[in-house]
Amino acid sequence: MRTIRIGSGAGYSGDRIEPAVELAEKGDIQYLVFECLGERTVALAQQARMKDPESGYDPLLEERIRAVLPLCAARDIKIVTNMGAANPVAAARKTAEIAGSLGLSSLKIAAVVGDDVLDACKERDLPIMEFEGTIRQLGNRLLSANAYLGAEPIAQALTCGADVVITGRASDPALFLAPMIHAFGWAMDDWNLLGQGTLAGHLLECAGQITGGYFADPGFKDIPDLARLGFPIGEVGEDGSLVITKVTGSGGAVTAQTCKEQLLYEVHDPTRYLQPDVTADFSQVKVEEIGEDRVRISGGGGSPRTGTLKVSVGYVDSFIGEGQISYAGRGAVARGKLALEIVRERLKLTGIAASELRFELIGVDSLHGAHVSVHANEPYEVRVRVAGRTENRREAVRIGNEVETLYTNGPAAGGGAFKSARDVVAVASVLLPRELARPQVQFVGGEQR
Amino acid sequence: MKLREIAHSRTGDKGNTSNISVIAYDEKHYPLLLAHVTSARVKAHFAGVVEGDVVRYELPNISALNFVMSQALGGGVTRSLALDAHGKSLSSALLDLEIEDRFDP
């Protein structure tokens, strides 16, 4: 039976770079996938592109590609990534330029375009899923609308001989499913295979989160050598069989426990994991340790895909103003609470227009609120935190100022004040009839397929 | 005993919805999870954090439960005022749940 090995080189845009180099060098892989596109990243990248038409792709693209391209070219490892963000064509051009500078100008670089569906969404004035309202009602606050594309155009690019495929918004598991479709010729209506392939992609897409990252809990769940965490490899057979492993000698661990945690990560109903290519079913999955750092995952299934694509809509939501200051020693919590009362009163007295406010003590109740934290012990030091949502920057700035003035107007011995005011680009979702997104593969140089 | 002694857990986020897995270290404890870690208890445990429903999904093959909590992330990860906007730390709070260490069917 034919088998391919797919490495996962990044789990988010800022992820470590050396683990991908290790995969390319020692992983005996044929594909290296970088998942680098967070929910709101496309909206932020779109803002950048509006200022500079050659920007709008992942800021770490050059560093990542330079680090792995010579190794990948020497070993014929194909690269698939969503680092194109809001501008996959510019990202592909940049990649071609890097390839040229490394003496690798024969490499074929493809961009997948067509995820930008802003016009189609506006035309239909689609309803927003998270709150009452429609696309058009966002008015000039609307920044971007990008559909989660499936594996098909990526697989097509690979089949056309691409060495590097760069997408914008695409479903994360699809980045991994595409090499399987390309290598094994899976039919796009073989729902069980697509479901099992999606399962593989889902497990791999967060990179270190399945090899021991986001997992260690000393005394309960110990993981060796997290500073040198190895990123995962999926060994996929043409029948959909799957083993998760990693480079021998790298840090971390692949165990039944790490795989089970990642299996349910960001999953809602496990019988219906909605993807552009398939409705995947993870409910019958089995997880079995078959060797050191080798875990077999079976039982993924699927049913037909839905008629719509999820679209991530970026918009300017609001401003957030924030201030922090610390207190320590005996009575720290009492002084912190007094500080919060003072700021609460000051925000009222000065008439700051905030639609939502949080008053909390870092070290006591900032993460889970007063109810969940009620039995916490009194800490040696606390940090006051006040945050508020406003309509404009001027109001947001005033919130941080009211915390900072505690230095000279608040309780004794407050130190290390910090303040910030930032605009919030948020994302919401709409569902677009799938035929309205028309993905295309574009090789740099302009050749369309 | 605390839930932490028999189960491990991970939080995930999508928009304003948080999901928390609860996975038995040993499959023999799965019935304890089924009996004691109910949607109602999870909802009560997260009073002040979770404003929407809590739905529980059961995965007997891997001795795990998956709790899906709506309106749980301060309006959504990308706009939340919270320090931990993703709610990544919520799993640790759930593992603090007190579990009776016997099973009465």
Coordinates of C-alpha atoms in Angstrom, one line a residue:
Chain A
M1 CA 0.0 0.0 0.0
R2 CA 1.2 3.5 -0.8
T3 CA 1.9 5.8 2.1
I4 CA 2.9 9.4 2.3
R5 CA 4.4 11.3 5.2
I6 CA 3.2 14.8 5.8
G7 CA 5.0 17.1 8.3
S8 CA 3.3 20.0 10.1
G9 CA 5.7 22.9 10.1
A10 CA 3.7 25.6 12.0
G11 CA 0.6 25.7 14.1
Y12 CA 0.1 29.5 14.0
S13 CA 1.7 32.5 12.4
G14 CA 4.3 33.2 15.0
D15 CA 5.3 29.6 15.6
R16 CA 8.9 28.4 16.1
I17 CA 10.9 27.9 12.9
E18 CA 13.5 25.2 13.8
P19 CA 11.0 22.3 14.1
A20 CA 10.1 22.7 10.5
V21 CA 13.8 22.6 9.5
E22 CA 14.1 19.5 11.6
L23 CA 11.2 17.9 9.7
A24 CA 12.6 18.8 6.3
E25 CA 16.0 17.5 7.3
K26 CA 15.2 14.4 9.2
G27 CA 11.5 13.7 8.9
D28 CA 11.6 11.6 5.7
I29 CA 8.5 13.6 4.6
Q30 CA 7.1 14.3 1.1
Y31 CA 5.0 17.2 2.1
L32 CA 5.5 20.1 4.6
V33 CA 2.5 22.1 5.6
F34 CA 2.5 25.4 7.4
E35 CA -0.8 26.6 8.9
C36 CA -0.3 30.2 9.8
L37 CA -3.6 32.0 9.3
G38 CA -5.6 32.9 12.4
E39 CA -9.3 33.9 12.3
R40 CA -8.8 37.6 12.1
T41 CA -5.4 37.6 10.4
V42 CA -6.9 37.9 6.9
A43 CA -8.8 41.1 8.0
L44 CA -5.6 42.6 9.4
A45 CA -3.7 41.6 6.3
Q46 CA -6.4 43.1 4.1
Q47 CA -5.9 46.4 5.9
A48 CA -2.1 46.2 5.2
R49 CA -2.8 45.4 1.5
M50 CA -5.0 48.4 1.1
K51 CA -2.0 50.5 2.1
D52 CA 0.5 48.6 0.0
P53 CA -0.7 46.3 -2.8
E54 CA 2.4 44.1 -2.6
S55 CA 1.8 43.4 1.1
G56 CA -0.9 41.5 2.8
Y57 CA 0.7 38.1 3.3
D58 CA 2.3 36.6 6.4
P59 CA 5.1 38.7 7.7
L60 CA 7.2 35.6 8.6
L61 CA 6.9 34.1 5.1
E62 CA 10.3 35.1 4.0
E63 CA 12.0 33.7 7.1
R64 CA 10.1 30.4 7.0
I65 CA 10.6 29.8 3.3
R66 CA 14.3 30.7 3.4
A67 CA 14.8 28.3 6.3
V68 CA 13.3 25.3 4.5
L69 CA 13.3 25.8 0.8
P70 CA 16.8 24.5 0.0
L71 CA 16.2 21.4 2.1
C72 CA 12.8 20.8 0.5
A73 CA 14.1 21.3 -3.0
A74 CA 17.0 18.8 -2.4
R75 CA 14.6 16.2 -1.1
D76 CA 11.6 17.0 -3.4
I77 CA 9.4 17.9 -0.5
K78 CA 6.3 19.9 -1.6
I79 CA 5.3 22.8 0.6
V80 CA 1.7 23.8 1.2
T81 CA 0.8 26.9 3.2
N82 CA -1.9 29.5 3.9
M83 CA 0.7 32.2 4.4
G84 CA -0.8 34.0 1.4
A85 CA -3.3 35.6 3.9
A86 CA -4.9 38.5 2.0
N87 CA -2.5 38.3 -1.0
P88 CA -1.5 34.8 -2.1
V89 CA -0.2 36.0 -5.5
A90 CA 2.2 38.5 -3.9
A91 CA 3.3 35.8 -1.5
A92 CA 3.9 33.5 -4.4
R93 CA 5.9 36.2 -6.2
K94 CA 8.0 36.7 -3.1
T95 CA 8.5 33.0 -2.8
A96 CA 9.7 32.8 -6.4
E97 CA 12.1 35.7 -5.7
I98 CA 13.5 33.9 -2.7
A99 CA 13.8 30.7 -4.7
G100 CA 15.7 32.6 -7.4
S101 CA 18.1 34.1 -4.8
L102 CA 18.8 30.6 -3.5
G103 CA 19.6 29.3 -7.0
L104 CA 16.3 27.4 -7.1
S105 CA 14.5 29.3 -9.9
S106 CA 13.3 26.0 -11.5
L107 CA 10.8 25.5 -8.6
K108 CA 7.2 26.0 -9.6
I109 CA 5.3 28.3 -7.2
A110 CA 1.5 28.4 -7.3
A111 CA -1.1 30.6 -5.6
V112 CA -4.7 29.6 -4.9
V113 CA -7.0 32.6 -5.3
G114 CA -10.7 33.1 -5.1
D115 CA -11.3 33.0 -1.3
D116 CA -12.0 36.7 -1.3
V117 CA -15.7 36.8 -1.7
L118 CA -16.5 40.3 -0.4
D119 CA -18.4 41.3 -3.5
A120 CA -20.6 38.2 -3.5
C121 CA -21.4 38.6 0.2
K122 CA -22.3 42.3 -0.3
E123 CA -24.5 41.5 -3.3
R124 CA -26.5 39.0 -1.4
D125 CA -26.5 41.0 1.9
L126 CA -26.0 37.7 3.8
P127 CA -27.1 37.5 7.5
I128 CA -24.3 37.4 10.2
M129 CA -24.3 34.2 12.3
E130 CA -23.0 35.6 15.6
F131 CA -25.3 38.6 16.0
E132 CA -28.3 40.3 14.6
G133 CA -27.5 42.1 11.4
T134 CA -26.3 41.7 7.8
I135 CA -23.1 42.3 5.8
R136 CA -24.4 45.6 4.4
Q137 CA -25.4 46.8 7.9
L138 CA -21.7 46.8 8.8
G139 CA -21.3 49.7 6.4
N140 CA -17.9 51.2 6.1
R141 CA -16.7 49.1 9.1
L142 CA -16.6 46.1 6.8
L143 CA -13.0 45.1 5.9
S144 CA -13.0 41.7 4.3
A145 CA -14.9 38.5 3.6
N146 CA -13.0 35.3 2.9
A147 CA -14.4 31.9 2.3
Y148 CA -12.8 28.8 3.7
L149 CA -11.8 27.0 0.5
G150 CA -11.4 23.2 0.4
A151 CA -8.6 20.9 -0.7
E152 CA -9.5 20.7 -4.4
P153 CA -7.6 23.7 -5.8
I154 CA -4.6 22.9 -3.7
A155 CA -4.6 19.3 -4.9
Q156 CA -5.0 20.6 -8.5
A157 CA -1.9 22.8 -8.1
L158 CA 0.1 19.9 -6.8
T159 CA -1.1 17.8 -9.7
C160 CA 0.0 20.5 -12.1
G161 CA 3.5 20.2 -10.7
A162 CA 3.7 22.9 -8.0
D163 CA 6.6 22.6 -5.6
V164 CA 5.1 25.3 -3.3
V165 CA 1.3 26.0 -3.0
I166 CA 0.3 29.2 -1.3
T167 CA -3.3 29.9 -0.3
G168 CA -5.2 32.6 1.5
R169 CA -8.2 31.5 3.5
A170 CA -8.6 27.8 3.3
S171 CA -9.8 25.3 5.8
D172 CA -6.9 24.2 8.0
P173 CA -7.4 20.5 7.6
A174 CA -7.7 21.0 3.8
L175 CA -4.1 22.0 3.6
F176 CA -3.3 18.4 4.7
L177 CA -6.1 16.7 2.9
A178 CA -5.0 18.1 -0.5
P179 CA -1.7 16.1 -0.6
M180 CA -3.6 12.9 0.1
I181 CA -6.1 13.6 -2.7
H182 CA -3.3 14.4 -5.0
A183 CA -1.1 11.4 -4.1
F184 CA -3.9 8.8 -3.9
G185 CA -6.4 10.1 -6.3
W186 CA -9.2 10.0 -3.7
A187 CA -12.6 10.8 -5.2
M188 CA -14.2 14.0 -4.0
D189 CA -17.3 12.1 -3.0
D190 CA -15.7 9.3 -1.1
W191 CA -16.9 10.8 2.2
N192 CA -15.3 8.2 4.5
L193 CA -11.9 8.7 3.0
L194 CA -12.3 12.5 3.0
G195 CA -13.5 12.2 6.6
Q196 CA -10.5 10.2 7.7
G197 CA -8.1 12.5 5.7
T198 CA -9.8 15.5 7.4
L199 CA -9.2 13.8 10.8
A200 CA -5.5 13.5 9.9
G201 CA -5.4 17.2 8.9
H202 CA -7.3 18.2 12.0
L203 CA -4.8 16.4 14.3
L204 CA -1.7 17.8 12.5
E205 CA -2.8 21.4 11.9
C206 CA -1.8 22.8 15.3
A207 CA 1.7 21.3 15.0
G208 CA 3.2 21.1 18.5
Q209 CA -0.2 20.7 20.2
I210 CA -0.2 17.0 19.4
T211 CA 3.5 16.3 20.3
G212 CA 3.2 17.6 23.8
G213 CA 2.7 21.3 23.5
Y214 CA -0.3 22.9 25.3
F215 CA -0.4 19.7 27.4
A216 CA 2.3 19.4 30.2
D217 CA 1.0 19.5 33.7
P218 CA 3.9 18.6 36.1
G219 CA 3.2 15.5 38.2
F220 CA 0.2 14.6 36.2
K221 CA 1.2 14.9 32.5
D222 CA 4.9 15.2 32.1
I223 CA 6.5 15.9 28.7
P224 CA 10.3 15.8 28.1
D225 CA 12.3 18.6 26.4
L226 CA 9.6 21.1 25.5
A227 CA 12.2 23.6 24.6
R228 CA 13.1 21.4 21.6
L229 CA 9.6 20.3 20.9
G230 CA 9.4 18.2 17.7
F231 CA 6.5 18.9 15.3
P232 CA 4.3 16.0 14.1
I233 CA 4.4 13.8 11.1
G234 CA 1.3 12.1 9.7
E235 CA 1.9 8.8 8.0
V236 CA -1.2 8.3 5.8
G237 CA -2.0 5.3 3.7
E238 CA -4.0 5.3 0.5
D239 CA -6.8 3.5 2.5
G240 CA -6.8 6.4 4.9
S241 CA -4.9 4.6 7.7
L242 CA -3.1 7.0 9.9
V243 CA -0.1 7.0 12.3
I244 CA 1.0 10.2 14.1
T245 CA 4.7 10.3 14.9
K246 CA 7.6 12.7 15.1
V247 CA 11.3 12.9 14.3
T248 CA 13.3 10.5 16.5
G249 CA 15.3 12.4 19.1
S250 CA 13.2 15.5 19.0
G251 CA 11.6 16.9 22.2
G252 CA 8.0 16.2 23.2
A253 CA 6.0 13.0 23.0
V254 CA 3.2 11.5 20.9
T255 CA 0.9 9.5 23.1
A256 CA -2.7 8.4 23.1
Q257 CA -3.3 11.2 25.6
T258 CA -1.8 14.0 23.4
C259 CA -3.8 12.7 20.4
K260 CA -7.1 12.5 22.3
E261 CA -6.8 16.1 23.5
Q262 CA -6.0 17.3 20.0
L263 CA -8.8 15.2 18.5
L264 CA -11.4 17.2 20.4
Y265 CA -9.7 20.6 20.1
E266 CA -12.1 23.2 18.7
V267 CA -14.6 20.4 17.8
H268 CA -18.2 20.9 18.7
D269 CA -20.6 18.0 17.6
P270 CA -18.0 15.2 16.9
T271 CA -20.5 13.5 14.5
R272 CA -20.6 16.7 12.3
Y273 CA -17.3 18.5 11.9
L274 CA -18.2 20.8 9.1
Q275 CA -15.6 21.2 6.4
P276 CA -15.7 22.6 2.8
D277 CA -15.0 19.1 1.4
V278 CA -16.9 16.8 3.7
T279 CA -18.9 16.7 6.9
A280 CA -16.5 14.7 8.9
D281 CA -17.4 12.3 11.8
F282 CA -14.9 11.9 14.6
S283 CA -17.3 10.2 17.0
Q284 CA -16.1 6.6 16.3
V285 CA -12.4 7.4 16.3
K286 CA -10.0 4.9 18.0
V287 CA -6.6 5.9 19.4
E288 CA -4.0 3.2 19.9
E289 CA -0.3 3.5 20.9
I290 CA 1.7 1.1 18.6
G291 CA 5.2 2.1 19.5
E292 CA 7.3 4.9 21.1
D293 CA 5.9 8.2 19.8
R294 CA 3.7 6.3 17.3
V295 CA -0.1 6.4 17.7
R296 CA -2.5 4.8 15.2
I297 CA -5.7 6.7 14.7
S298 CA -8.6 5.0 13.0
G299 CA -12.4 5.3 12.6
G300 CA -12.8 8.7 11.1
G301 CA -15.8 8.9 8.7
G302 CA -17.8 11.3 6.8
S303 CA -21.0 12.3 5.0
P304 CA -21.7 14.7 2.2
R305 CA -20.5 18.2 2.4
T306 CA -23.0 21.0 2.9
G307 CA -24.1 23.4 0.1
T308 CA -22.5 26.4 1.8
L309 CA -19.0 27.6 2.6
K310 CA -18.2 29.4 5.9
V311 CA -17.0 32.9 5.3
S312 CA -14.9 34.8 7.8
V313 CA -16.0 38.5 7.8
G314 CA -13.5 41.1 9.2
Y315 CA -14.9 44.4 10.5
V316 CA -13.9 47.2 12.8
D317 CA -15.7 46.4 16.0
S318 CA -14.7 48.9 18.7
F319 CA -11.8 50.2 20.8
I320 CA -10.4 48.7 23.9
G321 CA -8.8 50.8 26.6
E322 CA -6.8 49.1 29.4
G323 CA -4.8 49.9 32.5
Q324 CA -2.8 47.8 35.0
I325 CA -0.9 48.5 38.2
S326 CA 0.6 46.1 40.8
Y327 CA 0.5 45.9 44.6
A328 CA 2.5 43.5 46.8
G329 CA 3.1 42.3 50.4
R330 CA 0.7 42.3 53.3
G331 CA -2.7 43.8 52.3
A332 CA -2.0 43.6 48.6
V333 CA -5.4 42.2 47.8
A334 CA -7.2 44.9 49.9
R335 CA -5.2 47.7 48.2
G336 CA -5.9 46.1 44.8
K337 CA -9.6 46.0 45.6
L338 CA -9.5 49.6 46.8
A339 CA -7.8 50.6 43.6
L340 CA -10.5 48.9 41.5
E341 CA -13.2 50.8 43.5
I342 CA -11.5 54.1 42.9
V343 CA -11.2 53.5 39.2
R344 CA -14.8 52.4 39.0
E345 CA -15.9 55.6 40.7
R346 CA -13.6 57.8 38.5
L347 CA -15.0 56.3 35.3
K348 CA -18.5 57.3 36.5
L349 CA -17.4 60.8 37.7
T350 CA -15.6 61.6 34.5
G351 CA -18.4 60.2 32.3
I352 CA -16.3 57.8 30.2
A353 CA -18.6 56.2 27.6
A354 CA -17.8 52.5 27.8
S355 CA -20.3 49.8 26.6
E356 CA -18.6 47.1 28.6
L357 CA -16.1 47.1 31.5
R358 CA -14.0 44.6 33.4
F359 CA -12.5 45.2 36.9
E360 CA -10.2 42.4 38.1
L361 CA -7.1 41.4 40.0
I362 CA -4.5 39.4 38.1
G363 CA -3.4 36.7 40.6
V364 CA -6.9 36.5 42.1
D365 CA -9.9 36.5 39.7
S366 CA -8.9 37.9 36.3
L367 CA -9.1 34.6 34.3
H368 CA -12.4 33.1 35.6
G369 CA -14.2 35.8 37.6
A370 CA -15.2 35.9 41.2
H371 CA -17.5 32.9 41.3
V372 CA -15.0 30.3 40.0
S373 CA -12.1 31.8 41.9
V374 CA -13.9 32.1 45.3
H375 CA -11.6 29.6 47.1
A376 CA -8.3 31.0 45.9
N377 CA -5.6 31.6 48.5
E378 CA -4.4 35.2 49.1
P379 CA -1.3 35.8 46.9
Y380 CA 1.8 37.8 47.8
E381 CA 1.2 40.2 44.9
V382 CA -1.7 41.2 42.7
R383 CA -2.1 43.3 39.5
V384 CA -5.1 45.5 39.1
R385 CA -6.6 45.3 35.6
V386 CA -9.3 47.5 34.2
A387 CA -10.4 47.1 30.6
G388 CA -13.3 48.8 28.7
R389 CA -14.9 48.8 25.3
T390 CA -15.5 52.2 23.7
E391 CA -16.6 53.7 20.4
N392 CA -13.4 55.7 19.8
R393 CA -9.8 55.9 20.7
R394 CA -10.1 59.1 22.8
E395 CA -12.4 57.4 25.3
A396 CA -10.3 54.2 25.3
V397 CA -7.2 56.2 26.3
R398 CA -9.0 57.7 29.2
I399 CA -9.6 54.3 30.8
G400 CA -5.8 53.6 31.0
N401 CA -5.2 57.1 32.3
E402 CA -7.6 56.5 35.2
V403 CA -5.5 53.5 36.2
E404 CA -2.2 55.2 35.8
T405 CA -3.2 58.1 38.0
L406 CA -3.5 55.6 40.9
Y407 CA 0.3 56.2 41.2
T408 CA -0.2 59.5 43.0
N409 CA -3.9 59.4 43.8
G410 CA -4.5 55.7 44.8
P411 CA -3.6 53.2 47.5
A412 CA -0.1 52.9 49.0
A413 CA 2.8 51.4 47.0
G414 CA 1.2 50.9 43.6
G415 CA 3.9 50.2 41.0
G416 CA 4.5 49.2 37.4
A417 CA 1.5 50.9 35.8
F418 CA 0.8 50.1 32.1
K419 CA -1.8 51.5 29.8
S420 CA -2.9 50.8 26.2
A421 CA -5.6 51.7 23.8
R422 CA -6.2 49.7 20.6
D423 CA -8.7 49.4 17.8
V424 CA -10.4 46.0 17.5
V425 CA -10.7 44.3 14.2
A426 CA -13.1 41.4 14.9
V427 CA -14.4 38.6 12.8
A428 CA -17.9 37.2 12.3
S429 CA -19.2 34.5 10.0
V430 CA -21.7 34.2 7.1
L431 CA -22.6 31.1 5.0
L432 CA -22.2 31.6 1.3
P433 CA -23.7 29.2 -1.3
R434 CA -20.6 27.3 -2.4
E435 CA -20.9 27.9 -6.1
L436 CA -20.4 31.6 -5.5
A437 CA -16.7 31.1 -4.6
R438 CA -14.6 30.3 -7.6
P439 CA -11.2 29.1 -6.6
Q440 CA -8.4 29.2 -9.2
V441 CA -4.8 28.2 -9.3
Q442 CA -2.3 30.8 -10.5
F443 CA 1.3 29.9 -11.1
V444 CA 3.5 33.0 -10.7
G445 CA 4.2 34.3 -14.1
G446 CA 0.4 34.5 -14.7
E447 CA -0.4 31.1 -16.0
Q448 CA -4.0 30.2 -15.0
R449 CA -5.3 26.6 -14.9
Chain B
M1 CA -11.4 13.8 44.9
K2 CA -10.8 16.4 42.2
L3 CA -11.6 15.6 38.6
R4 CA -7.9 16.3 37.8
E5 CA -7.0 13.0 39.5
I6 CA -8.9 10.9 36.9
A7 CA -9.1 13.0 33.8
H8 CA -7.2 15.5 31.6
S9 CA -8.6 18.2 29.5
R10 CA -8.1 20.8 26.8
T11 CA -10.0 23.9 25.8
G12 CA -10.6 25.0 22.2
D13 CA -12.3 28.2 20.9
K14 CA -14.4 29.2 17.9
G15 CA -15.9 32.7 17.9
N16 CA -17.8 33.1 21.2
T17 CA -18.0 29.3 21.8
S18 CA -15.6 27.4 24.0
N19 CA -15.3 23.6 24.0
I20 CA -13.6 21.6 26.8
S21 CA -12.7 18.0 26.5
V22 CA -12.6 15.8 29.6
I23 CA -10.7 12.6 29.0
A24 CA -10.4 9.7 31.5
Y25 CA -6.8 8.6 32.0
D26 CA -8.1 5.1 32.6
E27 CA -11.2 3.9 30.7
K28 CA -12.6 2.4 34.0
H29 CA -13.3 5.9 35.2
Y30 CA -15.4 6.8 32.2
P31 CA -18.6 5.8 34.0
L32 CA -17.7 8.3 36.8
L33 CA -17.3 11.0 34.2
L34 CA -20.7 10.1 32.7
A35 CA -22.4 10.2 36.1
H36 CA -20.8 13.2 37.7
V37 CA -19.6 15.6 35.0
T38 CA -23.0 16.6 33.6
S39 CA -23.9 19.7 31.5
A40 CA -25.7 21.1 34.4
R41 CA -22.7 20.9 36.8
V42 CA -20.4 22.4 34.2
K43 CA -22.8 25.2 33.6
A44 CA -23.0 25.9 37.3
H45 CA -19.3 25.6 37.7
F46 CA -18.7 28.3 35.1
A47 CA -21.4 30.7 36.5
G48 CA -20.3 34.2 35.5
V49 CA -18.2 33.0 32.6
V50 CA -20.6 31.0 30.4
E51 CA -23.8 32.9 29.5
G52 CA -25.2 30.4 27.0
D53 CA -26.0 26.7 27.0
V54 CA -23.7 23.8 27.8
V55 CA -24.1 20.7 25.6
R56 CA -22.3 17.5 26.4
Y57 CA -21.2 15.0 23.7
E58 CA -20.0 11.5 24.7
L59 CA -17.1 9.6 23.0
P60 CA -17.0 6.2 24.6
N61 CA -14.3 4.9 22.3
I62 CA -11.8 7.2 23.8
S63 CA -13.5 7.5 27.3
A64 CA -14.0 11.2 26.8
L65 CA -16.7 13.9 27.1
N66 CA -16.8 17.1 25.0
F67 CA -18.5 20.2 26.5
V68 CA -19.6 22.9 24.1
M69 CA -20.3 26.1 25.9
S70 CA -22.0 29.0 24.0
Q71 CA -21.6 32.7 24.8
A72 CA -18.6 31.8 26.8
L73 CA -15.8 34.0 25.5
G74 CA -16.7 37.6 26.3
G75 CA -18.4 38.2 22.9
G76 CA -15.8 36.3 20.9
V77 CA -12.0 35.7 20.9
T78 CA -11.4 38.6 18.4
R79 CA -13.3 41.2 20.5
S80 CA -13.2 40.0 24.1
L81 CA -12.0 42.3 26.9
A82 CA -10.7 39.3 28.8
L83 CA -7.0 38.7 29.6
D84 CA -7.4 35.1 28.3
A85 CA -9.6 35.9 25.3
H86 CA -9.4 32.3 24.0
G87 CA -10.4 30.8 27.3
K88 CA -7.4 28.6 27.1
S89 CA -7.2 28.4 30.9
L90 CA -10.8 27.2 31.3
S91 CA -9.9 23.5 31.3
S92 CA -7.8 24.0 34.5
A93 CA -10.9 25.4 36.2
L94 CA -13.0 22.4 35.2
L95 CA -10.4 19.9 36.5
D96 CA -11.0 21.5 39.9
L97 CA -14.5 20.0 40.0
E98 CA -15.1 17.8 43.0
I99 CA -16.0 14.2 42.0
E100 CA -17.4 11.5 44.3
D101 CA -15.1 8.6 43.9
R102 CA -17.7 5.9 43.9
F103 CA -20.2 5.1 41.3
D104 CA -23.8 4.4 42.2
P105 CA -25.8 3.5 39.1

